[in-house]
Protein backbone atom coordinates (compact mmCIF):
# COMPACT_ATOMS: atom_id res chain seq x y z
CA UNK A 1 0.00 0.00 0.00
CA UNK A 2 2.81 2.42 0.87
CA UNK A 3 4.56 1.64 -2.42
CA UNK A 4 1.47 2.64 -4.40
CA UNK A 5 1.12 5.83 -2.41
CA UNK A 6 4.76 6.72 -3.07
CA UNK A 7 4.35 5.91 -6.75
CA UNK A 8 1.26 8.12 -7.04
CA UNK A 9 3.06 10.93 -5.20
CA UNK A 10 6.01 10.70 -7.60
CA UNK A 11 3.69 10.71 -10.61
CA UNK A 12 1.85 13.78 -9.32
CA UNK A 13 5.14 15.59 -8.72
CA UNK A 14 6.28 14.78 -12.27
CA UNK A 15 2.97 15.92 -13.77
CA UNK A 16 3.04 19.12 -11.77
CA UNK A 17 6.60 19.89 -12.83
CA UNK A 18 5.84 19.16 -16.49
CA UNK A 19 2.95 21.61 -16.82
CA UNK A 20 5.19 24.37 -18.14
CA UNK A 21 6.61 22.09 -20.82
CA UNK A 22 3.15 20.80 -21.73
CA UNK A 23 1.85 24.33 -22.21
CA UNK A 24 4.80 25.24 -24.45
CA UNK A 25 3.86 22.52 -26.94
CA UNK A 26 0.21 23.62 -26.87
CA UNK A 27 -1.46 20.80 -24.97
CA UNK A 28 -2.64 22.93 -22.06
CA UNK A 29 -4.99 25.05 -24.11
CA UNK A 30 -7.45 22.51 -25.46
CA UNK A 31 -11.18 23.11 -24.87
CA UNK A 32 -11.40 20.42 -22.15
CA UNK A 33 -8.43 21.51 -20.05
CA UNK A 34 -9.24 23.23 -16.78
CA UNK A 35 -7.07 25.72 -14.86
CA UNK A 36 -8.25 26.68 -11.39
CA UNK A 37 -6.86 29.37 -9.11
CA UNK A 38 -7.48 28.70 -5.44
CA UNK A 39 -5.87 30.65 -2.61
CA UNK A 40 -3.07 31.93 -4.80
CA UNK A 41 -2.25 28.50 -6.25
CA UNK A 42 -2.86 27.38 -9.79
CA UNK A 43 -4.26 23.89 -10.30
CA UNK A 44 -4.09 22.49 -13.83
CA UNK A 45 -6.35 19.58 -14.84
CA UNK A 46 -5.50 18.52 -18.41
CA UNK A 47 -8.59 16.42 -19.19
CA UNK A 48 -8.69 16.85 -22.97
CA UNK A 49 -4.90 16.71 -23.29
CA UNK A 50 -4.84 13.44 -21.33
CA UNK A 51 -7.40 11.90 -23.66
CA UNK A 52 -5.48 13.08 -26.72
CA UNK A 53 -2.17 11.71 -25.42
CA UNK A 54 -3.77 8.39 -24.44
CA UNK A 55 -5.29 7.91 -27.89
CA UNK A 56 -1.98 8.84 -29.52
CA UNK A 57 0.08 6.46 -27.38
CA UNK A 58 -2.45 3.65 -27.84
CA UNK A 59 -2.35 4.12 -31.62
CA UNK A 60 1.45 4.11 -31.59
CA UNK A 61 1.61 0.89 -29.57
CA UNK A 62 -0.94 -0.79 -31.85
CA UNK A 63 1.02 0.30 -34.92
CA UNK A 64 4.28 -1.04 -33.51
CA UNK A 65 2.57 -4.32 -32.57
CA UNK A 66 1.09 -4.60 -36.07
CA UNK A 67 4.48 -4.01 -37.72
CA UNK A 68 6.16 -6.73 -35.68
Coordinates of N, CA, C and O in Angstrom, one line a residue:
X1 N 0.8 -1.2 0.0 CA 0.0 0.0 0.0 C 0.9 1.3 0.0 O 0.6 2.2 -0.7
X2 N 1.9 1.2 0.8 CA 2.8 2.4 0.9 C 3.5 2.6 -0.5 O 3.8 3.7 -0.9
X3 N 3.9 1.5 -1.1 CA 4.6 1.6 -2.4 C 3.7 2.3 -3.4 O 4.1 3.2 -4.2
X4 N 2.4 2.0 -3.5 CA 1.5 2.6 -4.4 C 1.3 4.1 -4.1 O 1.2 4.9 -5.0
X5 N 1.2 4.4 -2.8 CA 1.1 5.8 -2.4 C 2.4 6.6 -2.8 O 2.2 7.8 -3.3
X6 N 3.5 6.0 -2.6 CA 4.8 6.7 -3.1 C 4.8 6.9 -4.6 O 5.2 7.9 -5.1
X7 N 4.4 5.8 -5.3 CA 4.4 5.9 -6.8 C 3.4 7.0 -7.2 O 3.8 7.8 -8.1
X8 N 2.2 7.1 -6.7 CA 1.3 8.1 -7.0 C 1.8 9.5 -6.7 O 1.6 10.4 -7.5
X9 N 2.5 9.6 -5.6 CA 3.1 10.9 -5.2 C 4.1 11.3 -6.2 O 4.1 12.5 -6.7
X10 N 5.0 10.4 -6.6 CA 6.0 10.7 -7.6 C 5.4 11.1 -8.9 O 5.9 12.0 -9.6
X11 N 4.4 10.4 -9.3 CA 3.7 10.7 -10.6 C 3.1 12.1 -10.6 O 3.2 12.9 -11.5
X12 N 2.4 12.4 -9.4 CA 1.9 13.8 -9.3 C 2.9 14.9 -9.3 O 2.7 15.9 -9.9
X13 N 4.1 14.6 -8.7 CA 5.1 15.6 -8.7 C 5.7 15.8 -10.1 O 5.9 16.9 -10.6
X14 N 5.8 14.7 -10.9 CA 6.3 14.8 -12.3 C 5.3 15.5 -13.1 O 5.7 16.3 -14.0
X15 N 4.0 15.2 -13.0 CA 3.0 15.9 -13.8 C 3.0 17.4 -13.4 O 2.9 18.2 -14.3
X16 N 3.1 17.7 -12.2 CA 3.0 19.1 -11.8 C 4.3 19.9 -12.3 O 4.2 21.0 -12.7
X17 N 5.4 19.2 -12.3 CA 6.6 19.9 -12.8 C 6.6 20.0 -14.4 O 7.3 20.8 -14.9
X18 N 5.9 19.2 -15.0 CA 5.8 19.2 -16.5 C 4.8 20.1 -17.1 O 4.7 20.2 -18.3
X19 N 4.0 20.8 -16.3 CA 2.9 21.6 -16.8 C 3.5 22.7 -17.7 O 2.9 23.1 -18.7
X20 N 4.6 23.3 -17.3 CA 5.2 24.4 -18.1 C 5.6 23.9 -19.5 O 5.4 24.5 -20.5
X21 N 6.2 22.7 -19.6 CA 6.6 22.1 -20.8 C 5.4 21.7 -21.7 O 5.4 21.9 -22.9
X22 N 4.4 21.2 -21.0 CA 3.1 20.8 -21.7 C 2.5 22.0 -22.4 O 2.0 21.9 -23.5
X23 N 2.5 23.1 -21.7 CA 1.9 24.3 -22.2 C 2.7 24.9 -23.4 O 2.1 25.5 -24.3
X24 N 4.0 24.7 -23.4 CA 4.8 25.2 -24.5 C 4.5 24.5 -25.8 O 4.6 25.1 -26.8
X25 N 4.2 23.2 -25.7 CA 3.9 22.5 -26.9 C 2.4 22.6 -27.3 O 2.0 22.0 -28.3
X26 N 1.6 23.3 -26.5 CA 0.2 23.6 -26.9 C -0.8 22.7 -26.3 O -2.0 22.8 -26.7
X27 N -0.5 21.7 -25.5 CA -1.5 20.8 -25.0 C -2.3 21.3 -23.8 O -3.3 20.7 -23.4
X28 N -1.9 22.4 -23.2 CA -2.6 22.9 -22.1 C -3.8 23.9 -22.4 O -4.4 24.4 -21.5
X29 N -4.0 24.1 -23.7 CA -5.0 25.1 -24.1 C -6.1 24.4 -24.9 O -6.8 25.1 -25.7
X30 N -6.3 23.2 -24.8 CA -7.5 22.5 -25.5 C -8.8 22.8 -24.8 O -8.8 23.2 -23.6
X31 N -9.9 22.7 -25.5 CA -11.2 23.1 -24.9 C -11.6 22.3 -23.6 O -12.5 22.7 -23.0
X32 N -11.0 21.2 -23.3 CA -11.4 20.4 -22.2 C -10.5 20.5 -21.0 O -10.7 19.9 -19.9
X33 N -9.4 21.3 -21.1 CA -8.4 21.5 -20.1 C -8.9 22.6 -19.1 O -9.4 23.6 -19.5
X34 N -8.7 22.3 -17.8 CA -9.2 23.2 -16.8 C -8.1 23.8 -16.0 O -7.2 23.0 -15.5
X35 N -8.1 25.1 -15.7 CA -7.1 25.7 -14.9 C -7.8 26.5 -13.8 O -8.6 27.3 -14.0
X36 N -7.6 26.1 -12.5 CA -8.3 26.7 -11.4 C -7.3 27.5 -10.6 O -6.1 27.1 -10.4
X37 N -7.7 28.6 -10.0 CA -6.9 29.4 -9.1 C -7.6 29.4 -7.8 O -8.6 30.0 -7.6
X38 N -6.9 28.8 -6.8 CA -7.5 28.7 -5.4 C -6.4 29.1 -4.4 O -5.3 28.6 -4.4
X39 N -6.7 30.2 -3.7 CA -5.9 30.6 -2.6 C -4.5 31.0 -3.1 O -3.5 30.6 -2.5
X40 N -4.4 31.5 -4.3 CA -3.1 31.9 -4.8 C -2.3 30.8 -5.5 O -1.2 31.0 -6.0
X41 N -2.9 29.6 -5.6 CA -2.2 28.5 -6.3 C -3.0 28.2 -7.5 O -4.2 28.4 -7.6
X42 N -2.3 27.7 -8.5 CA -2.9 27.4 -9.8 C -2.9 25.9 -9.9 O -1.9 25.2 -9.8
X43 N -4.1 25.3 -10.1 CA -4.3 23.9 -10.3 C -4.6 23.6 -11.7 O -5.6 24.2 -12.3
X44 N -3.9 22.8 -12.4 CA -4.1 22.5 -13.8 C -4.6 21.1 -14.0 O -4.0 20.1 -13.5
X45 N -5.8 20.9 -14.6 CA -6.3 19.6 -14.8 C -6.5 19.4 -16.4 O -7.4 19.8 -17.0
X46 N -5.5 18.7 -17.0 CA -5.5 18.5 -18.4 C -6.4 17.4 -18.9 O -5.9 16.3 -19.3
X47 N -7.7 17.5 -18.8 CA -8.6 16.4 -19.2 C -8.5 16.1 -20.7 O -8.3 14.9 -21.1
X48 N -8.7 17.1 -21.5 CA -8.7 16.8 -23.0 C -7.3 16.5 -23.5 O -7.2 15.6 -24.3
X49 N -6.3 17.1 -22.9 CA -4.9 16.7 -23.3 C -4.6 15.3 -22.9 O -3.9 14.6 -23.7
X50 N -5.1 14.8 -21.8 CA -4.8 13.4 -21.3 C -5.5 12.5 -22.3 O -4.9 11.4 -22.7
X51 N -6.7 12.8 -22.7 CA -7.4 11.9 -23.7 C -6.7 11.9 -25.0 O -6.5 10.8 -25.6
X52 N -6.2 13.0 -25.5 CA -5.5 13.1 -26.7 C -4.2 12.3 -26.6 O -3.8 11.5 -27.6
X53 N -3.4 12.4 -25.6 CA -2.2 11.7 -25.4 C -2.4 10.2 -25.3 O -1.6 9.4 -25.8
X54 N -3.5 9.8 -24.6 CA -3.8 8.4 -24.4 C -4.1 7.8 -25.8 O -3.6 6.7 -26.1
X55 N -4.9 8.4 -26.6 CA -5.3 7.9 -27.9 C -4.1 7.8 -28.8 O -3.8 6.9 -29.5
X56 N -3.2 8.8 -28.7 CA -2.0 8.8 -29.5 C -1.0 7.7 -29.1 O -0.5 7.0 -30.0
X57 N -0.8 7.5 -27.8 CA 0.1 6.5 -27.4 C -0.5 5.1 -27.7 O 0.2 4.2 -28.1
X58 N -1.8 4.9 -27.5 CA -2.5 3.6 -27.8 C -2.3 3.3 -29.3 O -2.0 2.2 -29.7
X59 N -2.5 4.3 -30.2 CA -2.4 4.1 -31.6 C -0.9 3.8 -32.0 O -0.7 2.9 -32.8
X60 N 0.0 4.4 -31.3 CA 1.4 4.1 -31.6 C 1.8 2.7 -31.2 O 2.5 2.0 -31.9
X61 N 1.3 2.3 -30.0 CA 1.6 0.9 -29.6 C 1.0 -0.1 -30.5 O 1.6 -1.1 -30.8
X62 N -0.3 0.1 -30.9 CA -0.9 -0.8 -31.9 C -0.2 -0.8 -33.2 O -0.1 -1.9 -33.8
X63 N 0.3 0.3 -33.7 CA 1.0 0.3 -34.9 C 2.3 -0.5 -34.8 O 2.7 -1.3 -35.7
X64 N 3.0 -0.3 -33.7 CA 4.3 -1.0 -33.5 C 4.0 -2.5 -33.4 O 4.7 -3.4 -34.0
X65 N 2.9 -2.9 -32.7 CA 2.6 -4.3 -32.6 C 2.2 -4.9 -33.9 O 2.5 -6.1 -34.2
X66 N 1.5 -4.1 -34.8 CA 1.1 -4.6 -36.1 C 2.3 -4.8 -37.0 O 2.3 -5.7 -37.8
X67 N 3.3 -3.9 -36.9 CA 4.5 -4.0 -37.7 C 5.4 -5.2 -37.3 O 6.1 -5.7 -38.2
X68 N 5.3 -5.6 -36.1 CA 6.2 -6.7 -35.7 C 5.4 -8.0 -35.9 O 5.3 -8.9 -36.2

